[in-house]
């Protein structure tokens, strides 16, 4: 493929511009790292975007040489300010390049010349294919022994997948923008990132959210447990990263202020929904017949058909055991569901069990769950749990499962 620039000439003449994008620890309010991003420059000074530049280098079989040059430029700039900063320098390296012994030696030489310690540098292994995963694993171990911070970049895209995690054992898992974008409105993304954070906690790693743009995304990731963030919502890449570091605390405070406002709005909305659901549940509770379980079941079946926003109803005891089968809408009872899922009529799912346990421990009048995907309808729902106090000598709990789209707040 022909390009409007000569990649070999760009490398030989070192026509590379290096910019830095900060990575912040939002919990502690400081710049944890700076990621070096390299762009090419044409003879007349026009910018060649990274994707275009590195693609041309791969096609010209010059990716190794370009990786070396970009690392050299990044370290030289970082060395001028590293004595005054606590930040780590993150450099991007093609995964195949990283397996070359000569690259390993060259990188150590570059660091030595610029008096930068390996522990001050994080290596991001890009989501590129490698000829041998065993060679990559061996290379990662060598870098780690020297003190480098090991990061898997863009996890969730291309070659940056579970196989890469299991072989690299990274210190930092950089979660790709595709999983972070609008995560607050996507339960599938939220579930994946939550699972990744659990994996990280159990393997001595830390997750980092890439491509953050909004306070809602930050808040959702904070709720999951993430503390490291990078993206345009924090800062665009800068030619002088020292400028951002000087203002990091103010910038972090500004971001946290937006997050707190969003959190307050979300909390207010949840309380309003809870109040509305309490009114509805009280109406149901007052209409139930408690002295006969069959009659109670019939009342629940009649009630569920009156409210399109209700997916299912359950009555359980304080041990979490169902008193009656889960009451489902007619379309789910008559659907061609696999027997595996029809079993769910007889037992609570993990999410429901968790919230019932929380509800009993809280000693509150009611508890509203976070949203989750229902195994019955495959739609986002919430579970509302409330005591059935009208039953003499028995302790029962009513669980009302509502569609998230049907919930209203005043």
Short mmCIF file of C-alpha atoms in Angstrom, two decimals:
data_model
loop_
_atom_site.label_atom_id
_atom_site.label_comp_id
_atom_site.label_asym_id
_atom_site.label_seq_id
_atom_site.Cartn_x
_atom_site.Cartn_y
_atom_site.Cartn_z
CA UNK A 1 0.00 0.00 0.00
CA UNK A 2 1.36 3.44 -0.93
CA UNK A 3 1.42 6.28 1.61
CA UNK A 4 1.85 10.05 1.31
CA UNK A 5 5.06 9.78 3.35
CA UNK A 6 8.24 7.74 3.40
CA UNK A 7 8.26 5.83 6.69
CA UNK A 8 11.90 4.80 6.27
CA UNK A 9 12.94 8.45 5.90
CA UNK A 10 10.86 9.47 8.93
CA UNK A 11 12.71 6.88 11.02
CA UNK A 12 16.18 7.72 9.70
CA UNK A 13 15.65 11.46 10.23
CA UNK A 14 13.83 10.91 13.55
CA UNK A 15 10.81 12.91 12.42
CA UNK A 16 8.74 11.93 15.45
CA UNK A 17 6.65 14.15 17.72
CA UNK A 18 6.00 12.78 21.22
CA UNK A 19 3.04 13.86 23.31
CA UNK A 20 1.94 12.61 26.71
CA UNK A 21 -1.48 11.72 28.10
CA UNK A 22 -1.79 11.67 31.89
CA UNK A 23 -3.18 8.74 33.86
CA UNK A 24 -4.61 9.86 37.20
CA UNK A 25 -5.23 8.10 40.48
CA UNK A 26 -8.57 9.67 41.23
CA UNK A 27 -8.66 8.31 44.76
CA UNK A 28 -5.43 10.05 45.80
CA UNK A 29 -5.55 12.99 43.38
CA UNK A 30 -2.21 12.70 41.60
CA UNK A 31 -0.78 11.79 38.20
CA UNK A 32 0.13 8.13 38.41
CA UNK A 33 1.66 7.90 34.94
CA UNK A 34 2.13 9.57 31.59
CA UNK A 35 1.61 7.56 28.42
CA UNK A 36 3.94 8.57 25.59
CA UNK A 37 2.16 8.73 22.23
CA UNK A 38 4.18 9.10 19.04
CA UNK A 39 3.14 10.76 15.80
CA UNK A 40 5.06 11.16 12.59
CA UNK A 41 5.93 14.43 10.86
CA UNK A 42 6.12 14.94 7.11
CA UNK A 43 8.73 17.17 5.48
CA UNK A 44 6.32 20.11 5.53
CA UNK A 45 5.43 19.48 9.19
CA UNK A 46 2.06 17.77 8.76
CA UNK A 47 1.05 15.29 11.45
CA UNK A 48 0.89 11.57 10.64
CA UNK A 49 -1.51 9.91 13.05
CA UNK A 50 -0.12 6.98 15.09
CA UNK A 51 -2.34 4.32 13.53
CA UNK A 52 -1.32 5.37 10.03
CA UNK A 53 2.36 5.64 10.93
CA UNK A 54 2.63 2.26 12.66
CA UNK A 55 0.60 0.51 9.98
CA UNK A 56 3.05 1.81 7.37
CA UNK A 57 5.98 0.63 9.49
CA UNK A 58 4.49 -2.88 9.73
CA UNK A 59 3.97 -2.99 5.96
CA UNK A 60 7.55 -1.83 5.37
CA UNK A 61 8.89 -4.33 7.94
CA UNK A 62 10.23 -1.42 10.00
CA UNK A 63 8.12 -1.74 13.13
CA UNK A 64 11.13 -2.77 15.22
CA UNK A 65 13.08 0.34 14.18
CA UNK A 66 10.07 2.60 14.78
CA UNK A 67 9.49 1.13 18.25
CA UNK A 68 13.11 1.80 19.19
CA UNK A 69 12.94 5.40 17.96
CA UNK A 70 9.65 6.14 19.77
CA UNK A 71 11.00 4.72 23.04
CA UNK A 72 14.18 6.77 22.67
CA UNK A 73 12.28 10.02 22.10
CA UNK A 74 9.89 9.39 24.98
CA UNK A 75 12.62 8.55 27.49
CA UNK A 76 14.73 11.57 26.49
CA UNK A 77 11.83 13.95 27.16
CA UNK A 78 10.80 12.16 30.36
CA UNK A 79 14.40 12.29 31.68
CA UNK A 80 14.32 16.09 31.65
CA UNK A 81 11.55 16.16 34.27
CA UNK A 82 11.69 12.75 35.97
CA UNK A 83 13.68 14.14 38.93
CA UNK A 84 10.75 16.42 39.75
CA UNK A 85 7.90 13.96 39.26
CA UNK A 86 6.54 10.81 40.86
CA UNK A 87 4.92 9.69 37.63
CA UNK A 88 5.76 6.56 35.69
CA UNK A 89 6.48 6.78 31.97
CA UNK A 90 4.32 4.39 29.95
CA UNK A 91 5.66 3.39 26.54
CA UNK A 92 3.84 1.39 23.88
CA UNK A 93 5.66 -1.56 22.37
CA UNK A 94 4.55 -3.94 19.66
CA UNK A 95 4.20 -7.33 21.38
CA UNK A 96 6.36 -9.05 18.75
CA UNK A 97 9.08 -6.38 19.07
CA UNK A 98 9.16 -6.92 22.84
CA UNK A 99 10.18 -10.55 22.36
CA UNK A 100 13.41 -9.57 20.57
CA UNK A 101 16.52 -9.77 22.80
CA UNK A 102 18.08 -6.88 20.89
CA UNK A 103 15.11 -4.62 21.78
CA UNK A 104 15.44 -5.53 25.44
CA UNK A 105 19.14 -4.61 25.38
CA UNK A 106 18.48 -1.41 23.40
CA UNK A 107 15.79 -0.26 25.84
CA UNK A 108 18.03 -0.80 28.86
CA UNK A 109 20.78 1.14 27.09
CA UNK A 110 18.42 4.06 26.36
CA UNK A 111 17.35 4.19 30.00
CA UNK A 112 20.93 4.02 31.22
CA UNK A 113 22.03 6.88 28.98
CA UNK A 114 19.22 9.06 30.28
CA UNK A 115 19.61 8.00 33.93
CA UNK A 116 16.08 6.61 34.12
CA UNK A 117 15.43 3.52 36.24
CA UNK A 118 13.36 0.60 34.85
CA UNK A 119 10.99 0.94 37.84
CA UNK A 120 10.06 4.38 36.48
CA UNK A 121 8.87 2.86 33.21
CA UNK A 122 5.75 0.90 32.32
CA UNK A 123 5.70 -1.19 29.17
CA UNK A 124 2.35 -1.46 27.41
CA UNK A 125 2.19 -4.56 25.26
CA UNK A 126 -0.02 -3.58 22.35
CA UNK A 127 -2.93 -5.70 21.12
CA UNK A 128 -0.82 -7.16 18.31
CA UNK A 129 -0.34 -10.77 17.32
CA UNK A 130 2.82 -12.57 18.42
CA UNK A 131 4.47 -15.52 16.68
CA UNK A 132 5.01 -17.31 19.99
CA UNK A 133 3.14 -16.70 23.24
CA UNK A 134 5.89 -18.62 25.03
CA UNK A 135 8.47 -16.10 23.78
CA UNK A 136 6.28 -13.20 24.92
CA UNK A 137 5.91 -14.75 28.37
CA UNK A 138 9.68 -15.23 28.60
CA UNK A 139 10.28 -11.63 27.54
CA UNK A 140 7.74 -10.29 30.06
CA UNK A 141 9.49 -12.14 32.86
CA UNK A 142 12.83 -10.53 31.88
CA UNK A 143 11.31 -7.05 31.92
CA UNK A 144 9.59 -7.69 35.23
CA UNK A 145 12.84 -8.91 36.83
CA UNK A 146 14.42 -5.56 35.90
CA UNK A 147 11.61 -3.69 37.68
CA UNK A 148 9.49 -2.55 34.70
CA UNK A 149 5.75 -2.15 35.31
CA UNK A 150 3.97 -4.55 32.96
CA UNK A 151 0.72 -3.44 31.32
CA UNK A 152 -1.63 -5.09 28.84
CA UNK A 153 -3.00 -2.38 26.56
CA UNK A 154 -6.52 -2.10 25.11
CA UNK A 155 -7.80 -5.21 26.86
CA UNK A 156 -10.96 -6.42 25.16
CA UNK A 157 -9.89 -5.63 21.59
CA UNK A 158 -8.04 -7.58 18.89
CA UNK A 159 -5.32 -9.83 20.35
CA UNK A 160 -5.55 -8.30 23.82
CA UNK A 161 -7.74 -10.99 25.35
CA UNK A 162 -7.96 -13.53 28.16
CA UNK A 163 -5.11 -15.56 26.64
CA UNK A 164 -2.86 -12.49 26.90
CA UNK A 165 -3.81 -11.99 30.58
CA UNK A 166 -3.11 -15.60 31.48
CA UNK A 167 0.35 -15.52 29.89
CA UNK A 168 1.55 -12.00 30.70
CA UNK A 169 0.24 -11.70 34.30
CA UNK A 170 0.22 -7.88 34.01
CA UNK A 171 0.55 -5.35 36.81
CA UNK A 172 -1.86 -3.03 34.98
CA UNK A 173 -4.86 -4.10 32.89
CA UNK A 174 -5.78 -1.20 30.61
CA UNK A 175 -9.43 -1.74 29.72
CA UNK A 176 -10.23 -0.76 26.15
CA UNK A 177 -12.48 2.19 25.41
CA UNK A 178 -15.00 -0.16 23.75
CA UNK A 179 -15.84 -1.54 27.22
CA UNK A 180 -15.81 1.85 28.98
CA UNK A 181 -17.88 3.97 26.61
CA UNK A 182 -21.38 4.50 28.11
CA UNK A 183 -20.68 1.78 30.68
CA UNK A 184 -23.18 3.44 33.02
CA UNK A 185 -25.96 2.58 30.55
CA UNK A 186 -24.78 -0.92 29.59
CA UNK A 187 -25.09 -3.74 32.12
CA UNK A 188 -23.15 -6.15 29.92
CA UNK A 189 -20.13 -3.83 29.86
CA UNK A 190 -20.48 -3.15 33.58
CA UNK A 191 -20.57 -6.89 34.32
CA UNK A 192 -17.44 -7.56 32.26
CA UNK A 193 -15.48 -4.70 33.84
CA UNK A 194 -16.64 -5.78 37.31
CA UNK A 195 -15.41 -9.32 36.63
CA UNK A 196 -12.10 -7.96 35.33
CA UNK A 197 -11.63 -5.92 38.49
CA UNK A 198 -12.29 -9.00 40.62
CA UNK A 199 -9.70 -10.89 38.55
CA UNK A 200 -7.22 -8.04 39.03
CA UNK A 201 -7.77 -7.96 42.80
CA UNK A 202 -7.18 -11.70 43.01
CA UNK A 203 -4.00 -11.65 40.90
CA UNK A 204 -2.17 -8.61 42.29
CA UNK A 205 -3.03 -6.38 39.35
CA UNK A 206 -4.82 -3.04 38.95
CA UNK A 207 -7.42 -2.13 36.32
CA UNK A 208 -7.22 1.16 34.42
CA UNK A 209 -10.15 2.63 32.48
CA UNK A 210 -9.06 3.95 29.07
CA UNK A 211 -10.95 6.44 26.95
CA UNK A 212 -12.87 8.05 29.83
CA UNK A 213 -14.92 11.01 28.63
CA UNK A 214 -17.80 11.65 31.04
CA UNK A 215 -18.45 11.96 34.77
CA UNK A 216 -21.06 9.20 34.45
CA UNK A 217 -18.43 6.78 33.12
CA UNK A 218 -16.02 7.73 35.90
CA UNK A 219 -18.68 7.32 38.57
CA UNK A 220 -19.71 3.90 37.30
CA UNK A 221 -16.09 2.74 37.20
CA UNK A 222 -15.49 4.16 40.71
CA UNK A 223 -18.51 2.20 41.96
CA UNK A 224 -16.94 -0.95 40.51
CA UNK A 225 -13.68 -0.14 42.33
CA UNK A 226 -11.41 1.36 39.66
CA UNK A 227 -9.11 4.23 40.67
CA UNK A 228 -6.90 4.72 37.57
CA UNK A 229 -8.30 6.73 34.65
CA UNK A 230 -7.12 7.97 31.27
CA UNK A 231 -8.95 9.72 28.47
CA UNK A 232 -10.14 13.02 27.03
CA UNK A 233 -12.40 13.42 30.08
CA UNK A 234 -9.18 13.77 32.08
CA UNK A 235 -6.89 15.45 29.57
CA UNK A 236 -5.98 15.35 25.91
CA UNK A 237 -2.37 14.42 25.07
CA UNK A 238 0.01 17.30 25.85
CA UNK A 239 3.47 18.12 24.59
CA UNK A 240 4.52 19.16 28.10
CA UNK A 241 3.13 16.74 30.68
CA UNK A 242 4.69 18.76 33.52
CA UNK A 243 1.99 21.37 32.91
CA UNK A 244 -0.74 18.88 33.83
CA UNK A 245 1.11 17.53 36.84
CA UNK A 246 1.35 21.03 38.32
CA UNK A 247 -2.44 21.28 38.12
CA UNK A 248 -3.30 17.64 38.85
CA UNK A 249 -4.95 18.23 42.22
CA UNK A 250 -7.17 21.03 40.90
CA UNK A 251 -8.10 18.96 37.85
CA UNK A 252 -8.87 15.89 39.97
CA UNK A 253 -11.00 18.01 42.31
CA UNK A 254 -12.90 19.37 39.29
CA UNK A 255 -13.53 15.83 38.01
CA UNK A 256 -14.58 14.55 41.43
CA UNK A 257 -16.97 17.49 41.83
CA UNK A 258 -18.73 16.45 38.60
CA UNK A 259 -18.78 12.83 39.74
CA UNK A 260 -20.27 13.77 43.12
CA UNK A 261 -23.01 15.80 41.42
CA UNK A 262 -23.87 12.84 39.21
CA UNK A 263 -23.75 10.50 42.22
CA UNK A 264 -26.14 12.75 44.16
CA UNK A 265 -28.57 12.86 41.22
CA UNK A 266 -28.44 9.07 40.88
CA UNK A 267 -29.00 8.62 44.62
CA UNK A 268 -31.97 10.99 44.59
CA UNK A 269 -33.47 9.14 41.62
CA UNK A 270 -33.03 5.78 43.34
CA UNK A 271 -34.73 7.03 46.51
CA UNK A 272 -37.63 8.35 44.46
CA UNK A 273 -38.00 5.04 42.64
CA UNK A 274 -37.85 3.21 45.95
CA UNK A 275 -40.65 5.37 47.37
CA UNK A 276 -42.87 4.76 44.33
CA UNK A 277 -42.23 1.04 44.52
CA UNK A 278 -43.04 1.03 48.23
CA UNK A 279 -46.45 2.51 47.48
CA UNK A 280 -47.12 -0.17 44.89
CA UNK A 281 -45.90 -2.96 47.16
CA UNK A 282 -48.10 -1.70 50.00
CA UNK A 283 -51.10 -1.93 47.71
CA UNK A 284 -50.19 -5.53 46.87
CA UNK A 285 -49.43 -6.48 50.48
CA UNK A 286 -52.78 -5.15 51.67
CA UNK A 287 -54.63 -7.17 49.03
CA UNK A 288 -52.92 -10.51 49.76
CA UNK A 289 -54.61 -13.43 51.50
CA UNK A 290 -52.14 -14.81 54.02
CA UNK A 291 -53.89 -17.80 55.54
CA UNK A 292 -53.67 -19.97 52.41
CA UNK A 293 -50.57 -20.22 50.18
CA UNK A 294 -52.60 -21.22 47.11
CA UNK A 295 -54.83 -18.18 47.48
CA UNK A 296 -51.76 -16.01 48.02
CA UNK A 297 -50.27 -17.40 44.81
CA UNK A 298 -53.50 -16.62 42.92
CA UNK A 299 -53.44 -13.04 44.23
CA UNK A 300 -49.86 -12.60 43.04
CA UNK A 301 -50.72 -14.00 39.59
CA UNK A 302 -53.61 -11.55 39.25
CA UNK A 303 -51.46 -8.65 40.44
CA UNK A 304 -48.56 -9.26 38.05
CA UNK A 305 -50.81 -9.04 35.01
CA UNK A 306 -52.10 -5.62 36.14
CA UNK A 307 -48.65 -4.03 36.02
CA UNK A 308 -46.65 -4.28 32.77
CA UNK A 309 -43.51 -3.02 34.54
CA UNK A 310 -43.35 -6.12 36.77
CA UNK A 311 -41.47 -9.14 35.40
CA UNK A 312 -41.82 -11.57 38.31
CA UNK A 313 -42.83 -11.93 41.95
CA UNK A 314 -41.47 -14.19 44.69
CA UNK A 315 -42.35 -14.85 48.31
CA UNK A 316 -39.47 -16.24 50.38
CA UNK A 317 -38.79 -16.94 54.03
CA UNK A 318 -35.92 -15.48 56.05
CA UNK A 319 -33.73 -18.44 55.09
CA UNK A 320 -34.04 -17.38 51.45
CA UNK A 321 -36.21 -20.38 50.50
CA UNK A 322 -39.16 -19.78 48.21
CA UNK A 323 -42.60 -20.20 49.77
CA UNK A 324 -44.26 -20.41 46.34
CA UNK A 325 -42.87 -20.80 42.86
CA UNK A 326 -41.68 -17.60 41.20
CA UNK A 327 -44.71 -15.86 39.72
CA UNK A 328 -43.95 -15.04 36.07
CA UNK A 329 -45.82 -13.17 33.40
CA UNK A 330 -47.80 -15.42 31.08
CA UNK A 331 -45.46 -14.99 28.11
CA UNK A 332 -42.57 -16.49 30.11
CA UNK A 333 -44.63 -19.40 31.42
CA UNK A 334 -45.75 -20.37 27.92
CA UNK A 335 -42.46 -19.68 26.14
CA UNK A 336 -40.22 -22.37 24.68
CA UNK A 337 -37.57 -21.96 27.33
CA UNK A 338 -34.85 -24.51 27.96
CA UNK A 339 -35.42 -26.58 31.15
CA UNK A 340 -32.26 -25.07 32.62
CA UNK A 341 -34.03 -21.72 32.89
CA UNK A 342 -37.42 -23.08 33.90
CA UNK A 343 -35.70 -24.32 37.06
CA UNK A 344 -35.36 -20.70 38.06
CA UNK A 345 -39.08 -20.71 38.91
CA UNK A 346 -38.22 -22.86 41.90
CA UNK A 347 -35.17 -21.01 43.23
CA UNK A 348 -33.74 -17.54 43.48
CA UNK A 349 -30.83 -16.50 41.30
CA UNK A 350 -27.51 -15.37 42.75
CA UNK A 351 -28.36 -11.67 42.49
CA UNK A 352 -31.71 -12.12 44.25
CA UNK A 353 -30.13 -14.21 47.01
CA UNK A 354 -27.46 -11.55 47.56
CA UNK A 355 -30.01 -8.76 47.97
CA UNK A 356 -32.27 -10.78 50.24
CA UNK A 357 -29.29 -11.46 52.49
CA UNK A 358 -28.46 -7.75 52.48
CA UNK A 359 -32.09 -6.87 53.15
CA UNK A 360 -32.33 -9.15 56.20
CA UNK A 361 -29.03 -7.83 57.57
CA UNK A 362 -30.02 -4.18 57.02
CA UNK A 363 -33.21 -4.42 59.11
CA UNK A 364 -34.72 -1.81 56.76
CA UNK A 365 -38.35 -1.64 55.65
CA UNK A 366 -37.34 -2.26 52.04
CA UNK A 367 -34.29 -2.55 49.79
CA UNK A 368 -33.92 -1.72 46.10
CA UNK A 369 -31.23 -3.60 44.18
CA UNK A 370 -28.92 -2.25 41.51
CA UNK A 371 -29.87 -3.12 37.95
CA UNK A 372 -28.92 -6.52 36.53
CA UNK A 373 -29.84 -8.70 33.54
CA UNK A 374 -32.70 -11.09 34.33
CA UNK A 375 -32.24 -14.77 33.48
CA UNK A 376 -35.99 -14.92 32.81
CA UNK A 377 -36.49 -12.09 30.31
CA UNK A 378 -32.85 -11.22 29.43
CA UNK A 379 -33.74 -7.58 30.13
CA UNK A 380 -32.35 -5.10 32.72
CA UNK A 381 -34.32 -5.36 35.96
CA UNK A 382 -34.16 -4.43 39.64
CA UNK A 383 -35.44 -6.37 42.63
CA UNK A 384 -37.43 -4.65 45.36
CA UNK A 385 -37.61 -6.58 48.65
CA UNK A 386 -40.06 -5.82 51.47
CA UNK A 387 -41.26 -7.56 54.65
CA UNK A 388 -44.69 -9.21 54.73
CA UNK A 389 -45.47 -8.12 58.26
CA UNK A 390 -49.14 -9.08 58.18
CA UNK A 391 -48.51 -12.82 58.49
CA UNK A 392 -48.83 -13.97 62.12
CA UNK A 393 -46.04 -16.18 63.48
CA UNK A 394 -44.21 -16.28 60.14
CA UNK A 395 -41.51 -14.15 58.55
CA UNK A 396 -41.89 -13.84 54.80
CA UNK A 397 -40.33 -11.44 52.29
CA UNK A 398 -41.93 -10.24 49.07
CA UNK A 399 -39.56 -9.80 46.10
CA UNK A 400 -40.84 -7.71 43.19
CA UNK A 401 -38.74 -7.76 40.03
CA UNK A 402 -39.26 -4.62 37.91
CA UNK A 403 -38.08 -3.83 34.40
CA UNK A 404 -35.50 -1.04 34.57
CA UNK A 405 -37.16 0.69 31.60
CA UNK A 406 -40.48 0.74 33.50
CA UNK A 407 -39.14 2.44 36.62
CA UNK A 408 -40.18 6.06 37.09
CA UNK A 409 -38.82 8.69 39.43
CA UNK A 410 -40.57 11.92 40.29
#
